[in-house]
PDB file of C-alpha atoms and ligand atoms in Angstrom:
ATOM      1  CA  MET A   1      99.962 116.974 104.795  1.00 75.00           C
ATOM      2  CA  ALA A   2     103.645 116.073 104.712  1.00 87.00           C
ATOM      3  CA  TYR A   3     104.447 112.795 106.429  1.00 92.00           C
ATOM      4  CA  ASN A   4     106.895 114.066 109.031  1.00 90.00           C
ATOM      5  CA  LYS A   5     105.685 112.078 112.056  1.00 94.00           C
ATOM      6  CA  ARG A   6     105.601 108.314 111.690  1.00 96.00           C
ATOM      7  CA  TYR A   7     102.443 106.417 112.660  1.00 96.00           C
ATOM      8  CA  ASP A   8     104.420 104.308 115.151  1.00 96.00           C
ATOM      9  CA  LYS A   9     106.459 107.311 116.379  1.00 96.00           C
ATOM     10  CA  ARG A  10     109.790 105.944 115.137  1.00 98.00           C
ATOM     11  CA  LYS A  11     112.557 108.236 113.967  1.00 98.00           C
ATOM     12  CA  MET A  12     112.896 108.340 110.188  1.00 97.00           C
ATOM     13  CA  ASP A  13     116.092 106.284 110.304  1.00 97.00           C
ATOM     14  CA  GLU A  14     114.867 103.858 112.956  1.00 98.00           C
ATOM     15  CA  ILE A  15     114.305 100.154 112.391  1.00 98.00           C
ATOM     16  CA  ARG A  16     111.315  98.415 114.002  1.00 98.00           C
ATOM     17  CA  PRO A  17     112.067  96.245 117.060  1.00 98.00           C
ATOM     18  CA  LEU A  18     114.011  93.109 116.149  1.00 98.00           C
ATOM     19  CA  LYS A  19     113.618  89.617 117.558  1.00 98.00           C
ATOM     20  CA  MET A  20     115.579  86.653 116.319  1.00 98.00           C
ATOM     21  CA  ASP A  21     116.683  83.186 117.203  1.00 98.00           C
ATOM     22  CA  VAL A  22     118.494  80.272 115.611  1.00 98.00           C
ATOM     23  CA  ASN A  23     118.033  76.497 115.751  1.00 97.00           C
ATOM     24  CA  VAL A  24     114.238  76.808 115.771  1.00 98.00           C
ATOM     25  CA  ILE A  25     113.615  73.748 113.531  1.00 98.00           C
ATOM     26  CA  PRO A  26     115.311  70.705 115.093  1.00 97.00           C
ATOM     27  CA  ASN A  27     115.116  68.631 111.877  1.00 96.00           C
ATOM     28  CA  ALA A  28     116.887  71.216 109.750  1.00 98.00           C
ATOM     29  CA  ASP A  29     120.668  71.497 109.382  1.00 98.00           C
ATOM     30  CA  GLY A  30     120.275  75.153 110.308  1.00 98.00           C
ATOM     31  CA  SER A  31     117.308  77.385 111.002  1.00 98.00           C
ATOM     32  CA  ALA A  32     116.292  80.816 112.176  1.00 98.00           C
ATOM     33  CA  MET A  33     113.381  83.012 113.146  1.00 98.00           C
ATOM     34  CA  PHE A  34     113.640  86.682 112.222  1.00 98.00           C
ATOM     35  CA  GLN A  35     111.085  89.265 113.276  1.00 98.00           C
ATOM     36  CA  ILE A  36     111.110  92.974 112.467  1.00 98.00           C
ATOM     37  CA  GLY A  37     108.070  94.730 113.925  1.00 98.00           C
ATOM     38  CA  ASN A  38     105.090  92.621 112.885  1.00 98.00           C
ATOM     39  CA  THR A  39     106.869  90.927 109.983  1.00 98.00           C
ATOM     40  CA  LYS A  40     107.967  87.481 111.051  1.00 98.00           C
ATOM     41  CA  VAL A  41     109.687  84.781 108.985  1.00 98.00           C
ATOM     42  CA  ILE A  42     111.150  81.353 109.602  1.00 98.00           C
ATOM     43  CA  ALA A  43     113.955  79.819 107.554  1.00 98.00           C
ATOM     44  CA  GLY A  44     115.250  76.257 107.401  1.00 98.00           C
ATOM     45  CA  VAL A  45     118.458  75.151 105.676  1.00 98.00           C
ATOM     46  CA  PHE A  46     118.873  71.569 104.438  1.00 98.00           C
ATOM     47  CA  GLY A  47     122.332  70.607 103.203  1.00 92.00           C
ATOM     48  CA  PRO A  48     124.873  70.832 101.787  1.00 94.00           C
ATOM     49  CA  LYS A  49     123.821  67.460 100.350  1.00 94.00           C
ATOM     50  CA  THR A  50     124.454  65.644  97.065  1.00 91.00           C
ATOM     51  CA  LEU A  51     122.399  67.142  94.255  1.00 89.00           C
ATOM     52  CA  HIS A  52     120.046  64.860  92.323  1.00 88.00           C
ATOM     53  CA  PRO A  53     119.290  64.544  89.488  1.00 87.00           C
ATOM     54  CA  GLN A  54     122.857  64.743  88.210  1.00 85.00           C
ATOM     55  CA  ARG A  55     121.898  66.882  85.220  1.00 87.00           C
ATOM     56  CA  LEU A  56     121.261  69.819  87.567  1.00 86.00           C
ATOM     57  CA  ARG A  57     124.854  69.788  88.785  1.00 86.00           C
ATOM     58  CA  ILE A  58     127.189  72.600  87.793  1.00 83.00           C
ATOM     59  CA  GLU A  59     130.748  71.360  87.249  1.00 82.00           C
ATOM     60  CA  GLY A  60     132.832  72.036  90.355  1.00 85.00           C
ATOM     61  CA  LYS A  61     130.268  74.332  91.949  1.00 91.00           C
ATOM     62  CA  GLY A  62     127.540  73.991  94.515  1.00 93.00           C
ATOM     63  CA  LEU A  63     123.982  75.164  94.027  1.00 94.00           C
ATOM     64  CA  ILE A  64     121.713  77.122  96.346  1.00 96.00           C
ATOM     65  CA  ARG A  65     117.958  76.762  95.977  1.00 97.00           C
ATOM     66  CA  VAL A  66     115.576  79.076  97.781  1.00 98.00           C
ATOM     67  CA  SER A  67     111.870  78.714  98.183  1.00 98.00           C
ATOM     68  CA  TYR A  68     110.015  81.738  99.603  1.00 98.00           C
ATOM     69  CA  ARG A  69     106.350  81.415 100.529  1.00 98.00           C
ATOM     70  CA  MET A  70     103.767  83.380 102.466  1.00 98.00           C
ATOM     71  CA  LEU A  71     101.628  81.238 104.757  1.00 98.00           C
ATOM     72  CA  PRO A  72      97.875  81.498 104.004  1.00 97.00           C
ATOM     73  CA  PHE A  73      97.213  83.358 107.278  1.00 98.00           C
ATOM     74  CA  SER A  74     100.243  85.681 107.109  1.00 98.00           C
ATOM     75  CA  VAL A  75      98.268  88.764 105.984  1.00 97.00           C
ATOM     76  CA  SER A  76      94.633  89.806 106.246  1.00 95.00           C
ATOM     77  CA  GLU A  77      93.841  88.555 102.720  1.00 95.00           C
ATOM     78  CA  ARG A  78      94.274  84.749 102.457  1.00 97.00           C
ATOM     79  CA  LYS A  79      97.426  83.878 100.515  1.00 96.00           C
ATOM     80  CA  ASN A  80      97.165  80.955  98.124  1.00 94.00           C
ATOM     81  CA  PRO A  81      99.666  78.306  99.270  1.00 92.00           C
ATOM     82  CA  ARG A  82     100.416  77.473  95.624  1.00 94.00           C
ATOM     83  CA  PRO A  83     103.553  79.417  94.582  1.00 94.00           C
ATOM     84  CA  GLY A  84     102.688  82.316  92.310  1.00 96.00           C
ATOM     85  CA  ARG A  85     104.850  84.559  90.133  1.00 97.00           C
ATOM     86  CA  ARG A  86     105.744  86.729  93.102  1.00 97.00           C
ATOM     87  CA  ASP A  87     106.979  83.747  95.170  1.00 97.00           C
ATOM     88  CA  ILE A  88     109.104  82.548  92.252  1.00 97.00           C
ATOM     89  CA  GLU A  89     110.584  86.005  91.683  1.00 98.00           C
ATOM     90  CA  LEU A  90     111.317  86.571  95.354  1.00 98.00           C
ATOM     91  CA  SER A  91     112.878  83.114  95.732  1.00 98.00           C
ATOM     92  CA  LYS A  92     115.252  84.046  92.904  1.00 98.00           C
ATOM     93  CA  VAL A  93     116.290  87.452  94.271  1.00 98.00           C
ATOM     94  CA  ILE A  94     116.700  86.121  97.818  1.00 98.00           C
ATOM     95  CA  LYS A  95     118.948  83.372  96.467  1.00 98.00           C
ATOM     96  CA  GLU A  96     121.057  85.813  94.477  1.00 97.00           C
ATOM     97  CA  SER A  97     121.418  88.084  97.508  1.00 97.00           C
ATOM     98  CA  VAL A  98     122.569  85.473 100.003  1.00 96.00           C
ATOM     99  CA  GLN A  99     124.742  83.392  97.710  1.00 95.00           C
ATOM    100  CA  SER A 100     127.186  86.293  97.317  1.00 94.00           C
ATOM    101  CA  ALA A 101     128.461  85.212 100.755  1.00 97.00           C
ATOM    102  CA  VAL A 102     128.826  81.472 100.127  1.00 97.00           C
ATOM    103  CA  PHE A 103     131.948  79.744  98.791  1.00 96.00           C
ATOM    104  CA  LEU A 104     130.058  77.719  96.186  1.00 93.00           C
ATOM    105  CA  GLU A 105     133.260  76.366  94.630  1.00 92.00           C
ATOM    106  CA  GLU A 106     133.754  74.373  97.865  1.00 90.00           C
ATOM    107  CA  TYR A 107     130.522  72.464  97.258  1.00 88.00           C
ATOM    108  CA  GLY A 108     130.925  70.673  93.912  1.00 87.00           C
ATOM    109  CA  ASN A 109     127.912  68.402  93.186  1.00 89.00           C
ATOM    110  CA  ALA A 110     126.123  69.634  96.299  1.00 94.00           C
ATOM    111  CA  VAL A 111     122.987  71.636  96.936  1.00 95.00           C
ATOM    112  CA  ILE A 112     121.942  73.841  99.836  1.00 97.00           C
ATOM    113  CA  ASP A 113     118.166  74.117 100.089  1.00 98.00           C
ATOM    114  CA  ILE A 114     116.758  77.128 101.918  1.00 98.00           C
ATOM    115  CA  HIS A 115     113.052  77.280 102.730  1.00 98.00           C
ATOM    116  CA  VAL A 116     111.673  80.586 103.974  1.00 98.00           C
ATOM    117  CA  TYR A 117     108.116  80.995 105.221  1.00 98.00           C
ATOM    118  CA  VAL A 118     106.455  84.293 106.053  1.00 98.00           C
ATOM    119  CA  VAL A 119     104.455  83.624 109.202  1.00 98.00           C
ATOM    120  CA  GLN A 120     103.174  87.190 109.421  1.00 98.00           C
ATOM    121  CA  GLY A 121     103.621  89.994 106.906  1.00 98.00           C
ATOM    122  CA  ASP A 122     103.661  93.713 107.606  1.00 98.00           C
ATOM    123  CA  ALA A 123     105.862  94.897 104.721  1.00 97.00           C
ATOM    124  CA  GLY A 124     109.494  94.083 104.135  1.00 98.00           C
ATOM    125  CA  THR A 125     108.996  90.329 103.929  1.00 98.00           C
ATOM    126  CA  ARG A 126     111.654  89.742 101.254  1.00 98.00           C
ATOM    127  CA  CYS A 127     114.187  91.648 103.380  1.00 98.00           C
ATOM    128  CA  ALA A 128     113.288  89.673 106.497  1.00 98.00           C
ATOM    129  CA  ALA A 129     113.591  86.489 104.408  1.00 98.00           C
ATOM    130  CA  ILE A 130     117.165  87.401 103.435  1.00 98.00           C
ATOM    131  CA  CYS A 131     118.129  88.013 107.072  1.00 98.00           C
ATOM    132  CA  ALA A 132     116.530  84.742 108.193  1.00 98.00           C
ATOM    133  CA  ALA A 133     118.229  82.790 105.393  1.00 98.00           C
ATOM    134  CA  SER A 134     121.654  84.211 106.336  1.00 98.00           C
ATOM    135  CA  LEU A 135     121.123  83.413 110.009  1.00 98.00           C
ATOM    136  CA  ALA A 136     119.960  79.885 109.190  1.00 98.00           C
ATOM    137  CA  MET A 137     122.991  79.271 106.968  1.00 98.00           C
ATOM    138  CA  ALA A 138     125.289  80.451 109.751  1.00 98.00           C
ATOM    139  CA  ASP A 139     123.394  78.156 112.130  1.00 98.00           C
ATOM    140  CA  ALA A 140     123.997  75.289 109.681  1.00 97.00           C
ATOM    141  CA  GLY A 141     127.730  75.985 109.959  1.00 96.00           C
ATOM    142  CA  ILE A 142     128.104  76.958 106.315  1.00 96.00           C
ATOM    143  CA  PRO A 143     131.253  79.085 105.916  1.00 95.00           C
ATOM    144  CA  MET A 144     130.403  82.518 104.540  1.00 97.00           C
ATOM    145  CA  ASN A 145     132.345  85.677 103.820  1.00 97.00           C
ATOM    146  CA  GLU A 146     129.583  87.730 105.487  1.00 97.00           C
ATOM    147  CA  LEU A 147     126.100  87.700 106.956  1.00 98.00           C
ATOM    148  CA  VAL A 148     124.085  89.305 104.166  1.00 98.00           C
ATOM    149  CA  THR A 149     121.313  91.446 105.623  1.00 98.00           C
ATOM    150  CA  ALA A 150     118.439  93.427 104.154  1.00 98.00           C
ATOM    151  CA  VAL A 151     115.943  96.126 105.019  1.00 98.00           C
ATOM    152  CA  ALA A 152     113.526  98.336 103.125  1.00 98.00           C
ATOM    153  CA  ALA A 153     114.001 102.074 102.790  1.00 98.00           C
ATOM    154  CA  GLY A 154     111.950 104.515 100.812  1.00 96.00           C
ATOM    155  CA  ALA A 155     110.096 107.782 100.688  1.00 97.00           C
ATOM    156  CA  VAL A 156     106.655 108.993 101.623  1.00 96.00           C
ATOM    157  CA  GLY A 157     106.325 112.192  99.589  1.00 94.00           C
ATOM    158  CA  GLU A 158     109.664 113.937  99.990  1.00 94.00           C
ATOM    159  CA  GLN A 159     110.360 112.283 103.337  1.00 96.00           C
ATOM    160  CA  VAL A 160     113.000 109.550 103.099  1.00 97.00           C
ATOM    161  CA  LEU A 161     112.635 106.861 105.748  1.00 97.00           C
ATOM    162  CA  LEU A 162     113.787 103.413 106.822  1.00 98.00           C
ATOM    163  CA  ASP A 163     111.850 100.162 107.267  1.00 98.00           C
ATOM    164  CA  LEU A 164     108.340 101.093 106.127  1.00 98.00           C
ATOM    165  CA  THR A 165     105.309  99.320 107.568  1.00 98.00           C
ATOM    166  CA  TYR A 166     102.327  98.258 105.446  1.00 97.00           C
ATOM    167  CA  ASP A 167     100.412 101.344 106.641  1.00 96.00           C
ATOM    168  CA  GLU A 168     103.289 103.575 105.586  1.00 97.00           C
ATOM    169  CA  GLU A 169     103.321 101.933 102.163  1.00 96.00           C
ATOM    170  CA  HIS A 170      99.694 103.094 101.881  1.00 95.00           C
ATOM    171  CA  VAL A 171      99.771 106.673 103.190  1.00 95.00           C
ATOM    172  CA  GLU A 172      96.954 108.489 101.429  1.00 91.00           C
ATOM    173  CA  ASP A 173      97.577 111.485  99.151  1.00 89.00           C
ATOM    174  CA  GLU A 174     101.324 110.881  99.030  1.00 92.00           C
ATOM    175  CA  ASP A 175     103.575 109.145  96.514  1.00 93.00           C
ATOM    176  CA  VAL A 176     105.145 106.243  98.332  1.00 96.00           C
ATOM    177  CA  THR A 177     108.324 104.523  97.196  1.00 96.00           C
ATOM    178  CA  ASP A 178     109.658 101.347  98.661  1.00 95.00           C
ATOM    179  CA  LEU A 179     113.169 100.024  98.038  1.00 97.00           C
ATOM    180  CA  ALA A 180     114.297  96.608  99.220  1.00 98.00           C
ATOM    181  CA  ILE A 181     118.029  96.730  99.877  1.00 98.00           C
ATOM    182  CA  ALA A 182     120.363  93.853 100.731  1.00 98.00           C
ATOM    183  CA  TYR A 183     123.988  94.392 101.619  1.00 98.00           C
ATOM    184  CA  ASN A 184     127.154  92.325 101.976  1.00 98.00           C
ATOM    185  CA  GLU A 185     129.299  94.506 104.216  1.00 98.00           C
ATOM    186  CA  ASN A 186     132.509  92.528 103.824  1.00 97.00           C
ATOM    187  CA  LEU A 187     132.392  92.860 100.037  1.00 97.00           C
ATOM    188  CA  ASP A 188     130.841  96.337 100.383  1.00 97.00           C
ATOM    189  CA  LYS A 189     128.291  95.248  97.792  1.00 97.00           C
ATOM    190  CA  VAL A 190     124.598  95.941  97.567  1.00 97.00           C
ATOM    191  CA  THR A 191     123.243  92.529  96.547  1.00 97.00           C
ATOM    192  CA  LEU A 192     119.635  93.588  95.986  1.00 97.00           C
ATOM    193  CA  VAL A 193     117.810  96.763  95.029  1.00 96.00           C
ATOM    194  CA  GLN A 194     114.168  96.466  94.067  1.00 97.00           C
ATOM    195  CA  MET A 195     111.982  99.495  93.820  1.00 95.00           C
ATOM    196  CA  ASP A 196     108.274 100.062  93.820  1.00 89.00           C
ATOM    197  CA  GLY A 197     107.156 103.628  93.074  1.00 91.00           C
ATOM    198  CA  LYS A 198     108.726 106.819  91.802  1.00 90.00           C
ATOM    199  CA  ILE A 199     111.539 108.772  93.451  1.00 93.00           C
ATOM    200  CA  SER A 200     114.004 111.553  92.630  1.00 94.00           C
ATOM    201  CA  ASP A 201     117.668 110.623  92.063  1.00 95.00           C
ATOM    202  CA  LYS A 202     118.614 112.557  95.190  1.00 96.00           C
ATOM    203  CA  ASN A 203     116.121 110.750  97.414  1.00 96.00           C
ATOM    204  CA  MET A 204     116.970 107.396  95.871  1.00 96.00           C
ATOM    205  CA  ILE A 205     120.645 107.800  96.839  1.00 96.00           C
ATOM    206  CA  LYS A 206     119.575 108.964 100.288  1.00 97.00           C
ATOM    207  CA  ALA A 207     117.308 105.938 100.696  1.00 97.00           C
ATOM    208  CA  ILE A 208     119.983 103.470  99.568  1.00 97.00           C
ATOM    209  CA  LYS A 209     122.464 104.974 102.036  1.00 97.00           C
ATOM    210  CA  LEU A 210     119.873 104.747 104.804  1.00 98.00           C
ATOM    211  CA  GLY A 211     119.177 101.141 103.845  1.00 98.00           C
ATOM    212  CA  VAL A 212     122.868 100.208 103.917  1.00 98.00           C
ATOM    213  CA  GLU A 213     123.236 101.734 107.396  1.00 98.00           C
ATOM    214  CA  GLY A 214     120.132  99.787 108.486  1.00 98.00           C
ATOM    215  CA  CYS A 215     121.655  96.565 107.131  1.00 98.00           C
ATOM    216  CA  LYS A 216     124.817  97.151 109.174  1.00 98.00           C
ATOM    217  CA  LYS A 217     122.762  97.597 112.357  1.00 98.00           C
ATOM    218  CA  ILE A 218     120.788  94.428 111.702  1.00 98.00           C
ATOM    219  CA  LYS A 219     124.007  92.501 111.098  1.00 98.00           C
ATOM    220  CA  LYS A 220     125.309  93.472 114.552  1.00 98.00           C
ATOM    221  CA  GLU A 221     122.134  92.098 116.163  1.00 98.00           C
ATOM    222  CA  MET A 222     122.423  88.908 114.144  1.00 98.00           C
ATOM    223  CA  GLN A 223     126.042  88.459 115.220  1.00 98.00           C
ATOM    224  CA  ASN A 224     125.019  88.929 118.863  1.00 98.00           C
ATOM    225  CA  VAL A 225     122.381  86.223 118.583  1.00 97.00           C
ATOM    226  CA  LEU A 226     124.863  83.784 117.014  1.00 97.00           C
ATOM    227  CA  LYS A 227     127.535  84.584 119.601  1.00 96.00           C
ATOM    228  CA  LYS A 228     125.093  84.048 122.450  1.00 95.00           C
ATOM    229  CA  ARG A 229     123.955  80.732 121.041  1.00 91.00           C
ATOM    230  CA  TYR A 230     127.436  79.407 120.278  1.00 89.00           C
ATOM    231  CA  LYS A 231     129.657  80.968 122.932  1.00 83.00           C
TER     232      LYS A 231
HETATM  233  P1  LIG B   1     107.686  92.729 100.415  1.00 81.72           P
HETATM  234  O1  LIG B   1     108.056  94.111 100.808  1.00 81.72           O
HETATM  235  O2  LIG B   1     108.812  91.801 100.575  1.00 81.72           O
HETATM  236  O3  LIG B   1     107.010  92.633  99.081  1.00 81.72           O
HETATM  237  P2  LIG B   1     105.246  92.933 101.834  1.00 81.72           P
HETATM  238  O4  LIG B   1     104.930  92.515 103.227  1.00 81.72           O
HETATM  239  O5  LIG B   1     105.268  94.391 101.520  1.00 81.72           O
HETATM  240  O6  LIG B   1     106.608  92.246 101.456  1.00 81.72           O
HETATM  241  O7  LIG B   1     104.213  92.284 100.840  1.00 81.72           O
HETATM  242  C1  LIG B   1     103.762  90.986 100.930  1.00 81.72           C
HETATM  243  C2  LIG B   1     102.336  90.885 100.562  1.00 81.72           C
HETATM  244  O8  LIG B   1     101.584  90.953 101.765  1.00 81.72           O
HETATM  245  C3  LIG B   1     101.790  91.961  99.667  1.00 81.72           C
HETATM  246  O9  LIG B   1     100.831  91.358  98.836  1.00 81.72           O
HETATM  247  C4  LIG B   1     101.170  92.941 100.642  1.00 81.72           C
HETATM  248  O10 LIG B   1     100.130  93.656 100.046  1.00 81.72           O
HETATM  249  C5  LIG B   1     100.680  92.036 101.741  1.00 81.72           C
HETATM  250  N1  LIG B   1     100.737  92.649 103.072  1.00 81.72           N
HETATM  251  C6  LIG B   1     101.855  92.956 103.752  1.00 81.72           C
HETATM  252  N2  LIG B   1     101.563  93.487 104.961  1.00 81.72           N
HETATM  253  C7  LIG B   1     100.221  93.485 105.062  1.00 81.72           C
HETATM  254  C8  LIG B   1      99.294  93.911 106.055  1.00 81.72           C
HETATM  255  N3  LIG B   1      99.718  94.443 107.220  1.00 81.72           N
HETATM  256  N4  LIG B   1      97.983  93.780 105.812  1.00 81.72           N
HETATM  257  C9  LIG B   1      97.566  93.244 104.651  1.00 81.72           C
HETATM  258  N5  LIG B   1      98.368  92.834 103.660  1.00 81.72           N
HETATM  259  C10 LIG B   1      99.690  92.957 103.857  1.00 81.72           C
END
C-alpha cells in the first residue's frame, strides 16, 4: 500500500518537533543541544586554540576537527564506543559542511575542535549533528557567514517526504531513499548530499528542494534560540 499517511501523522513536508539550547556544557567554549523528534545530540566546541603539533598546521589557515560519536545507549542495539568507519566518515562530512561558514583564514595556526555526541538516535543523526555543531560554534562566538543547517529528506515508494524517522526508513514492501542535506543559505550552497537507496531524478530534485526548505525553517528556530539567549 502506498505510504500516503505518515506513522506520526505529520504532513509530508513537516519537520518533527524541535528543541534546542546553547551553553549546555559549562567547560566548553561553546555548546548546544539539538533535538528533532527523538533524535537528540549534544555538541561542544573547544577553541580556537593553538594547534599542536606544529606539523599539522596549515600556513595562514585555521583547522576544524570534528569528532562524531553515538553513545552506547543511543539506539536499541548497543553502539561500540570505539570509533568505527561510520563515525570517521560522518566526522569528515560534518566538518566539511560546517566549515563552509567559518573564516578559516582568520585563524592561522589555530584549531577549533568540535565534539558531537548522539544521545539518542531515531534517524537523521548526522543532520542533527550539523545543526548542533553550528549552534555550538555560534555560542562560542566564532564569526560565521551563516548558520549551516541540515535535515534528511527522501522517498518512501513514490512519496517524497521530509525528516524521516527510523520506522519510516524501514517501511516494509516499499523502496525507501534517505538523503541527508545540509545547506548554507547565505552562500546558497548545499554543503552535503548523501544518499542511501534508489530514487528517480525527478523525486531526487523534489527531495533536495524539500530538504533545503526544511533547512531554512530550522535556521530560523536556531536564530531564535540564540537571540533569546544573547538579547
Ligand atoms: P544517520 O541518518 O545520520 O545515519 P541514523 O539515526 O539513521 O543516522 O543512523 C544511526 C544508526 O542508528 C544506524 O545504525 C541506525 O540503524 C541506528 N538507529 C537509528 N535510529 C534507530 C532506532 N530508532 N532504533 C534502532 N536503531 C536506530
